[in-house]
GROMACS .gro file of C-alpha atoms in nm:
model
  363
    1MET     CA    1  -3.175  -0.181   0.674
    2ARG     CA    2  -2.784  -0.132   0.550
    3ILE     CA    3  -2.645   0.124   0.755
    4LEU     CA    4  -2.329   0.107   0.568
    5SER     CA    5  -2.340   0.088   0.142
    6SER     CA    6  -1.967   0.092   0.146
    7GLY     CA    7  -1.700  -0.130   0.242
    8ARG     CA    8  -1.412   0.152   0.308
    9LEU     CA    9  -1.523   0.146   0.685
   10THR     CA   10  -1.276  -0.025   0.754
   11LEU     CA   11  -0.989   0.144   0.557
   12ILE     CA   12  -1.087   0.484   0.627
   13ALA     CA   13  -1.115   0.328   1.071
   14ALA     CA   14  -0.748   0.276   0.966
   15PHE     CA   15  -0.654   0.598   0.869
   16ALA     CA   16  -0.837   0.791   1.106
   17ALA     CA   17  -0.591   0.636   1.326
   18ILE     CA   18  -0.273   0.699   1.168
   19TYR     CA   19  -0.369   1.011   1.082
   20LEU     CA   20  -0.490   1.141   1.468
   21ILE     CA   21  -0.356   0.904   1.701
   22TRP     CA   22  -0.006   0.956   1.595
   23GLY     CA   23  -0.077   1.315   1.533
   24SER     CA   24  -0.102   1.325   1.958
   25THR     CA   25   0.189   1.080   1.954
   26TYR     CA   26   0.463   1.377   1.906
   27LEU     CA   27   0.261   1.571   2.258
   28ALA     CA   28   0.245   1.237   2.441
   29ILE     CA   29   0.632   1.135   2.395
   30VAL     CA   30   0.703   1.488   2.507
   31PHE     CA   31   0.514   1.407   2.848
   32ALA     CA   32   0.686   1.027   2.858
   33ILE     CA   33   1.033   1.099   2.834
   34GLU     CA   34   0.972   1.420   3.093
   35SER     CA   35   1.103   1.177   3.381
   36MET     CA   36   1.158   0.829   3.157
   37PRO     CA   37   1.471   0.736   2.928
   38PRO     CA   38   1.334   0.798   2.588
   39LEU     CA   39   1.497   0.420   2.434
   40LEU     CA   40   1.366   0.214   2.727
   41MET     CA   41   1.020   0.392   2.718
   42LEU     CA   42   0.993   0.249   2.405
   43ALA     CA   43   1.133  -0.004   2.468
   44GLY     CA   44   0.865  -0.054   2.759
   45ARG     CA   45   0.565   0.093   2.525
   46PHE     CA   46   0.612  -0.186   2.220
   47GLY     CA   47   0.708  -0.497   2.444
   48VAL     CA   48   0.420  -0.422   2.658
   49ALA     CA   49   0.216  -0.400   2.364
   50GLY     CA   50   0.340  -0.677   2.185
   51ILE     CA   51   0.285  -0.881   2.469
   52VAL     CA   52  -0.064  -0.818   2.486
   53VAL     CA   53  -0.129  -0.855   2.100
   54PHE     CA   54  -0.009  -1.102   2.078
   55ALA     CA   55  -0.136  -1.316   2.353
   56TRP     CA   56  -0.510  -1.223   2.180
   57ALA     CA   57  -0.380  -1.373   1.838
   58LEU     CA   58  -0.340  -1.682   2.021
   59TRP     CA   59  -0.610  -1.631   2.172
   60LYS     CA   60  -0.804  -1.656   1.894
   61GLY     CA   61  -0.591  -1.933   1.720
   62ILE     CA   62  -0.386  -1.745   1.480
   63PRO     CA   63  -0.064  -1.980   1.459
   64VAL     CA   64   0.336  -1.912   1.599
   65PRO     CA   65   0.514  -1.706   1.291
   66THR     CA   66   0.747  -1.938   1.134
   67GLY     CA   67   1.143  -1.889   1.199
   68GLU     CA   68   1.114  -1.663   0.896
   69GLU     CA   69   0.886  -1.487   0.927
   70TRP     CA   70   1.055  -1.410   1.291
   71ARG     CA   71   1.322  -1.263   1.067
   72ASN     CA   72   1.140  -1.064   0.871
   73ALA     CA   73   0.972  -0.871   1.128
   74ALA     CA   74   1.245  -0.844   1.349
   75VAL     CA   75   1.400  -0.654   1.007
   76VAL     CA   76   1.038  -0.447   0.939
   77GLY     CA   77   1.050  -0.375   1.336
   78THR     CA   78   1.416  -0.245   1.356
   79LEU     CA   79   1.378  -0.068   1.117
   80THR     CA   80   1.025   0.158   1.184
   81LEU     CA   81   0.994   0.142   1.547
   82ALA     CA   82   1.357   0.107   1.678
   83ALA     CA   83   1.565   0.303   1.450
   84GLY     CA   84   1.220   0.487   1.282
   85THR     CA   85   0.993   0.550   1.665
   86GLY     CA   86   1.361   0.555   1.917
   87ALA     CA   87   1.544   0.823   1.708
   88VAL     CA   88   1.214   1.083   1.710
   89ALA     CA   89   1.138   1.024   2.146
   90TRP     CA   90   1.567   1.037   2.143
   91ALA     CA   91   1.605   1.354   1.952
   92GLU     CA   92   1.304   1.511   2.119
   93GLN     CA   93   1.569   1.566   2.419
   94TRP     CA   94   1.597   1.887   2.232
   95VAL     CA   95   1.430   1.898   1.897
   96PRO     CA   96   1.055   2.124   1.962
   97SER     CA   97   0.768   1.833   1.912
   98GLY     CA   98   0.655   2.067   1.634
   99VAL     CA   99   0.976   2.059   1.434
  100ALA     CA  100   0.966   1.693   1.443
  101ALA     CA  101   0.659   1.678   1.253
  102LEU     CA  102   0.848   1.846   1.004
  103LEU     CA  103   1.096   1.636   0.944
  104VAL     CA  104   0.917   1.353   1.010
  105THR     CA  105   0.708   1.491   0.638
  106THR     CA  106   0.953   1.406   0.442
  107VAL     CA  107   0.836   1.005   0.465
  108PRO     CA  108   0.621   1.075   0.210
  109ILE     CA  109   0.900   1.163  -0.045
  110TRP     CA  110   1.135   0.920   0.058
  111MET     CA  111   0.872   0.615  -0.011
  112VAL     CA  112   0.738   0.764  -0.337
  113LEU     CA  113   1.147   0.772  -0.405
  114LEU     CA  114   1.174   0.418  -0.296
  115GLU     CA  115   0.957   0.244  -0.465
  116TRP     CA  116   1.050   0.440  -0.792
  117LYS     CA  117   1.381   0.351  -0.793
  118TRP     CA  118   1.519   0.126  -0.561
  119LYS     CA  119   1.126  -0.107  -0.625
  120GLY     CA  120   1.201   0.003  -1.026
  121GLY     CA  121   0.811   0.152  -0.967
  122THR     CA  122   0.682   0.400  -1.221
  123ARG     CA  123   0.804   0.685  -1.233
  124PRO     CA  124   0.575   0.958  -1.032
  125ALA     CA  125   0.345   1.173  -1.216
  126PRO     CA  126   0.317   1.522  -1.234
  127PRO     CA  127  -0.012   1.561  -0.982
  128VAL     CA  128   0.223   1.387  -0.720
  129TRP     CA  129   0.509   1.603  -0.731
  130TRP     CA  130   0.312   1.876  -0.726
  131GLY     CA  131   0.152   1.715  -0.377
  132LEU     CA  132   0.492   1.592  -0.234
  133GLY     CA  133   0.579   2.029  -0.260
  134LEU     CA  134   0.294   2.156  -0.225
  135GLY     CA  135   0.285   1.962   0.168
  136LEU     CA  136   0.647   2.064   0.213
  137VAL     CA  137   0.488   2.443   0.223
  138GLY     CA  138   0.243   2.367   0.413
  139ILE     CA  139   0.466   2.238   0.676
  140VAL     CA  140   0.708   2.546   0.683
  141LEU     CA  141   0.445   2.764   0.695
  142LEU     CA  142   0.242   2.529   0.961
  143VAL     CA  143   0.580   2.511   1.203
  144ASN     CA  144   0.849   2.768   1.127
  145PRO     CA  145   1.170   2.671   1.189
  146SER     CA  146   1.330   3.039   1.244
  147GLU     CA  147   1.075   3.097   1.537
  148ALA     CA  148   1.167   2.738   1.693
  149GLY     CA  149   1.418   2.748   1.929
  150LEU     CA  150   1.654   2.561   1.708
  151GLY     CA  151   2.050   2.577   1.773
  152GLY     CA  152   2.285   2.407   1.977
  153SER     CA  153   2.512   2.079   1.835
  154ARG     CA  154   2.256   1.881   2.109
  155GLN     CA  155   1.924   2.032   1.815
  156VAL     CA  156   2.091   1.966   1.526
  157VAL     CA  157   2.220   1.597   1.616
  158GLY     CA  158   1.890   1.519   1.667
  159MET     CA  159   1.704   1.660   1.399
  160LEU     CA  160   1.919   1.490   1.129
  161ALA     CA  161   1.834   1.208   1.348
  162ILE     CA  162   1.524   1.196   1.230
  163LEU     CA  163   1.536   1.216   0.889
  164VAL     CA  164   1.766   0.910   0.926
  165ALA     CA  165   1.468   0.768   1.105
  166ALA     CA  166   1.221   0.907   0.813
  167ILE     CA  167   1.465   0.751   0.578
  168THR     CA  168   1.473   0.423   0.751
  169PHE     CA  169   1.130   0.421   0.858
  170SER     CA  170   0.964   0.398   0.489
  171ILE     CA  171   1.252   0.162   0.450
  172GLY     CA  172   1.138  -0.087   0.667
  173ALA     CA  173   0.727  -0.038   0.562
  174ILE     CA  174   0.791  -0.085   0.191
  175LEU     CA  175   1.002  -0.388   0.316
  176GLY     CA  176   0.711  -0.454   0.548
  177ARG     CA  177   0.489  -0.541   0.193
  178GLU     CA  178   0.762  -0.797   0.063
  179LEU     CA  179   0.860  -0.984   0.323
  180ALA     CA  180   0.758  -1.272   0.428
  181LEU     CA  181   0.536  -1.143   0.769
  182PRO     CA  182   0.269  -1.338   0.964
  183SER     CA  183  -0.065  -1.327   0.714
  184ARG     CA  184  -0.280  -1.261   0.991
  185PRO     CA  185  -0.199  -0.849   1.036
  186LEU     CA  186  -0.277  -0.923   1.365
  187MET     CA  187  -0.013  -1.222   1.447
  188SER     CA  188   0.254  -0.965   1.218
  189THR     CA  189   0.185  -0.643   1.404
  190ALA     CA  190   0.270  -0.854   1.748
  191ALA     CA  191   0.590  -1.002   1.564
  192GLN     CA  192   0.750  -0.660   1.480
  193MET     CA  193   0.694  -0.498   1.827
  194LEU     CA  194   0.800  -0.727   2.032
  195THR     CA  195   1.123  -0.792   1.840
  196GLY     CA  196   1.121  -0.376   1.769
  197GLY     CA  197   1.103  -0.308   2.144
  198LEU     CA  198   1.357  -0.611   2.259
  199ALA     CA  199   1.598  -0.361   2.029
  200LEU     CA  200   1.485  -0.107   2.197
  201ALA     CA  201   1.604  -0.233   2.508
  202ILE     CA  202   1.973  -0.341   2.387
  203ALA     CA  203   1.995   0.048   2.203
  204GLY     CA  204   1.869   0.187   2.559
  205ILE     CA  205   2.133  -0.009   2.782
  206LEU     CA  206   2.355   0.016   2.523
  207ARG     CA  207   2.347   0.437   2.560
  208GLY     CA  208   2.344   0.331   2.954
  209GLU     CA  209   2.047   0.452   3.004
  210THR     CA  210   1.818   0.318   3.363
  211VAL     CA  211   1.466   0.392   3.506
  212SER     CA  212   1.435   0.565   3.794
  213TRP     CA  213   1.077   0.419   3.908
  214GLY     CA  214   1.010   0.662   4.209
  215THR     CA  215   1.132   0.946   3.962
  216ILE     CA  216   0.824   0.902   3.746
  217THR     CA  217   0.605   1.157   3.716
  218ALA     CA  218   0.200   1.026   3.679
  219GLU     CA  219   0.181   1.246   3.399
  220SER     CA  220   0.440   1.047   3.274
  221TRP     CA  221   0.308   0.716   3.319
  222ALA     CA  222  -0.006   0.863   3.186
  223ALA     CA  223   0.124   0.947   2.879
  224TRP     CA  224   0.365   0.625   2.875
  225ALA     CA  225  -0.024   0.368   2.873
  226TYR     CA  226  -0.151   0.614   2.617
  227LEU     CA  227   0.140   0.598   2.309
  228MET     CA  228   0.100   0.203   2.446
  229VAL     CA  229  -0.274   0.171   2.405
  230PHE     CA  230  -0.381   0.413   2.081
  231GLY     CA  231   0.058   0.477   1.938
  232SER     CA  232   0.096   0.143   1.966
  233ILE     CA  233  -0.144  -0.141   1.937
  234ILE     CA  234  -0.441   0.097   1.789
  235ALA     CA  235  -0.245   0.324   1.561
  236TYR     CA  236   0.039   0.033   1.400
  237GLY     CA  237  -0.185  -0.217   1.357
  238SER     CA  238  -0.338  -0.029   1.147
  239PHE     CA  239  -0.070   0.132   0.964
  240VAL     CA  240   0.023  -0.260   0.921
  241TRP     CA  241  -0.252  -0.373   0.801
  242LEU     CA  242  -0.235  -0.137   0.544
  243MET     CA  243   0.124  -0.143   0.500
  244LYS     CA  244  -0.083  -0.508   0.259
  245ASN     CA  245  -0.335  -0.391   0.233
  246ALA     CA  246  -0.275  -0.021   0.089
  247LYS     CA  247  -0.034   0.168  -0.142
  248PRO     CA  248   0.222   0.329   0.056
  249SER     CA  249   0.220   0.627  -0.118
  250HIS     CA  250  -0.095   0.626   0.058
  251VAL     CA  251   0.006   0.570   0.399
  252SER     CA  252   0.219   0.787   0.432
  253THR     CA  253   0.054   1.078   0.354
  254TYR     CA  254  -0.021   1.014   0.750
  255ALA     CA  255   0.310   1.265   0.746
  256TYR     CA  256   0.142   1.548   0.648
  257VAL     CA  257  -0.179   1.525   0.819
  258ASN     CA  258   0.027   1.457   1.148
  259PRO     CA  259   0.146   1.844   1.187
  260VAL     CA  260  -0.245   1.939   1.213
  261VAL     CA  261  -0.296   1.782   1.470
  262ALA     CA  262   0.015   1.864   1.643
  263VAL     CA  263  -0.110   2.229   1.594
  264VAL     CA  264  -0.437   2.188   1.681
  265LEU     CA  265  -0.394   1.971   1.995
  266GLY     CA  266  -0.173   2.255   2.036
  267TRP     CA  267  -0.451   2.509   2.010
  268PHE     CA  268  -0.641   2.274   2.271
  269LEU     CA  269  -0.524   2.182   2.529
  270GLY     CA  270  -0.158   2.406   2.512
  271GLY     CA  271  -0.299   2.770   2.417
  272GLU     CA  272  -0.179   2.837   2.123
  273THR     CA  273  -0.330   3.039   1.830
  274LEU     CA  274  -0.466   2.889   1.511
  275THR     CA  275  -0.301   3.217   1.296
  276GLY     CA  276  -0.434   3.339   0.893
  277ALA     CA  277  -0.151   3.130   0.757
  278MET     CA  278  -0.230   2.819   0.985
  279PHE     CA  279  -0.499   2.758   0.800
  280PHE     CA  280  -0.353   2.821   0.503
  281ALA     CA  281  -0.080   2.563   0.552
  282ILE     CA  282  -0.343   2.346   0.690
  283ALA     CA  283  -0.576   2.410   0.346
  284LEU     CA  284  -0.226   2.327   0.146
  285LEU     CA  285  -0.163   1.992   0.359
  286LEU     CA  286  -0.514   1.873   0.251
  287THR     CA  287  -0.444   1.925  -0.122
  288ALA     CA  288  -0.156   1.764  -0.059
  289VAL     CA  289  -0.341   1.448   0.025
  290LEU     CA  290  -0.577   1.453  -0.171
  291LEU     CA  291  -0.304   1.483  -0.558
  292ILE     CA  292  -0.113   1.197  -0.352
  293THR     CA  293  -0.384   1.007  -0.299
  294ARG     CA  294  -0.595   1.095  -0.627
  295PHE     CA  295  -0.267   1.062  -0.904
  296GLY     CA  296   0.000   0.827  -0.660
  297GLY     CA  297  -0.117   0.465  -0.783
  298SER     CA  298  -0.171   0.370  -1.094
  299ARG     CA  299  -0.585   0.266  -1.279
  300VAL     CA  300  -0.517  -0.127  -1.146
  301GLY     CA  301  -0.584  -0.209  -0.853
  302LYS     CA  302  -0.793   0.005  -0.783
  303VAL     CA  303  -0.997   0.016  -0.456
  304ARG     CA  304  -1.319  -0.199  -0.528
  305ALA     CA  305  -1.523  -0.176  -0.308
  306ARG     CA  306  -1.629  -0.614  -0.186
  307SER     CA  307  -1.886  -0.763  -0.017
  308ARG     CA  308  -1.657  -0.940   0.288
  309MET     CA  309  -1.580  -0.637   0.312
  310ALA     CA  310  -1.868  -0.425   0.319
  311ASN     CA  311  -2.029  -0.740   0.602
  312ARG     CA  312  -1.674  -0.619   0.808
  313SER     CA  313  -1.760  -0.293   0.807
  314GLY     CA  314  -2.091  -0.363   0.857
  315ALA     CA  315  -2.029  -0.526   1.196
  316ILE     CA  316  -1.814  -0.327   1.371
  317LEU     CA  317  -2.026  -0.004   1.297
  318ASN     CA  318  -2.273  -0.246   1.452
  319ALA     CA  319  -2.130  -0.298   1.765
  320PHE     CA  320  -2.056  -0.009   1.801
  321ALA     CA  321  -2.373   0.123   1.832
  322HIS     CA  322  -2.515  -0.177   2.000
  323SER     CA  323  -2.240  -0.117   2.268
  324MET     CA  324  -2.344   0.224   2.369
  325ASP     CA  325  -2.673   0.157   2.376
  326PRO     CA  326  -2.719   0.136   2.745
  327ALA     CA  327  -3.019  -0.096   2.827
  328VAL     CA  328  -2.916  -0.391   2.702
  329ASP     CA  329  -2.534  -0.587   2.687
  330SER     CA  330  -2.433  -0.810   2.340
  331MET     CA  331  -2.728  -1.113   2.455
  332GLY     CA  332  -2.992  -0.835   2.522
  333ARG     CA  333  -2.958  -0.933   2.922
  334ARG     CA  334  -2.860  -0.619   3.104
  335PRO     CA  335  -2.660  -0.293   3.106
  336LEU     CA  336  -2.356  -0.246   2.971
  337SER     CA  337  -2.043  -0.107   3.161
  338ALA     CA  338  -1.824   0.155   3.014
  339GLY     CA  339  -1.562  -0.140   3.008
  340ARG     CA  340  -1.770  -0.342   2.820
  341ARG     CA  341  -1.888  -0.115   2.534
  342PHE     CA  342  -1.528  -0.084   2.509
  343ARG     CA  343  -1.499  -0.432   2.485
  344VAL     CA  344  -1.698  -0.507   2.180
  345THR     CA  345  -1.633  -0.217   1.981
  346PHE     CA  346  -1.295  -0.350   1.988
  347GLU     CA  347  -1.332  -0.744   1.946
  348ALA     CA  348  -1.499  -0.630   1.630
  349PHE     CA  349  -1.255  -0.387   1.525
  350ALA     CA  350  -0.979  -0.633   1.547
  351HIS     CA  351  -1.199  -0.927   1.371
  352SER     CA  352  -1.191  -0.701   1.115
  353MET     CA  353  -0.796  -0.625   1.059
  354ASP     CA  354  -0.778  -0.979   1.095
  355ARG     CA  355  -0.751  -1.072   0.760
  356PRO     CA  356  -0.534  -1.263   0.590
  357ALA     CA  357  -0.330  -0.986   0.333
  358GLU     CA  358  -0.444  -1.181   0.031
  359SER     CA  359  -0.842  -1.190   0.118
  360LEU     CA  360  -0.822  -0.862   0.112
  361PRO     CA  361  -0.847  -0.534  -0.187
  362ARG     CA  362  -0.537  -0.329  -0.222
  363THR     CA  363  -0.514   0.033  -0.294
   0.00000   0.00000   0.00000
């Protein structure tokens, strides 16, 4: 019996990663930079993650990128990771994480406008503009700047830096669809993280950042590890795959969901209060996501379920279900350890995500 009748599990899993994991990274960055310099912290995060993914890609027999692909990956990685994520981490030294999430929500606006004006796309439909407007109203309700403790020149500069970061991230994400990057998403992710991490290291050194290893707390190490594994390898890998197989305006809706995740984490982990206004804001945000994803693209090229995609989706779910069965391992011989369960599931996930973009459906 087929567990799944739809071929969209990979698409859903990738969106879930950028929605939920990236929503938690704002809080993780705050914990990490308590005892780590922001740019060098991110350089280590993306550098180590890039090495892991690069080694994984080589182990799978994926060819090393060409010179042109490395150059293009450096452009995209510098715009999205070094300038984009780097500016956010730097600004969070003074700007509250919730306000940072608020400013990052301008990404969908920039991506829609860039697709329209810069790339000569069609004018966004009225429902898309309604969606963008509702999303921004929801964000304002969700994070009230007047209560965020804003003030001072450093915070103003930090907020401007995040707005610039949103623009550079949008440009890099769109270029990532057009430039000649490694055709296999796994290698493309590795190349962008390695080059982006190198750019961050150079920027950190030029800023005079230094690392005092003895003063780094266990909390910062744990946050860094979470950012590296989940924020970089899983979530960013999903983002790269989505930018090749979904409309940028659809992918950019993560910026509306991330602050919702931040509020829930604040309530669950920080004991913050959920008010009626917050629930109303969440409803507006979800409505905005629905409008943008529903009306953000043309009728031509909508996602169609394909048997190849369905097979991949089924493989992931079956591997996950099998790995959670304590009775047997993947060969039916002995119980699976927790580490082995993770490895079986991650291998299936990576295998399903690592396909040439041309063979996958686009939205």
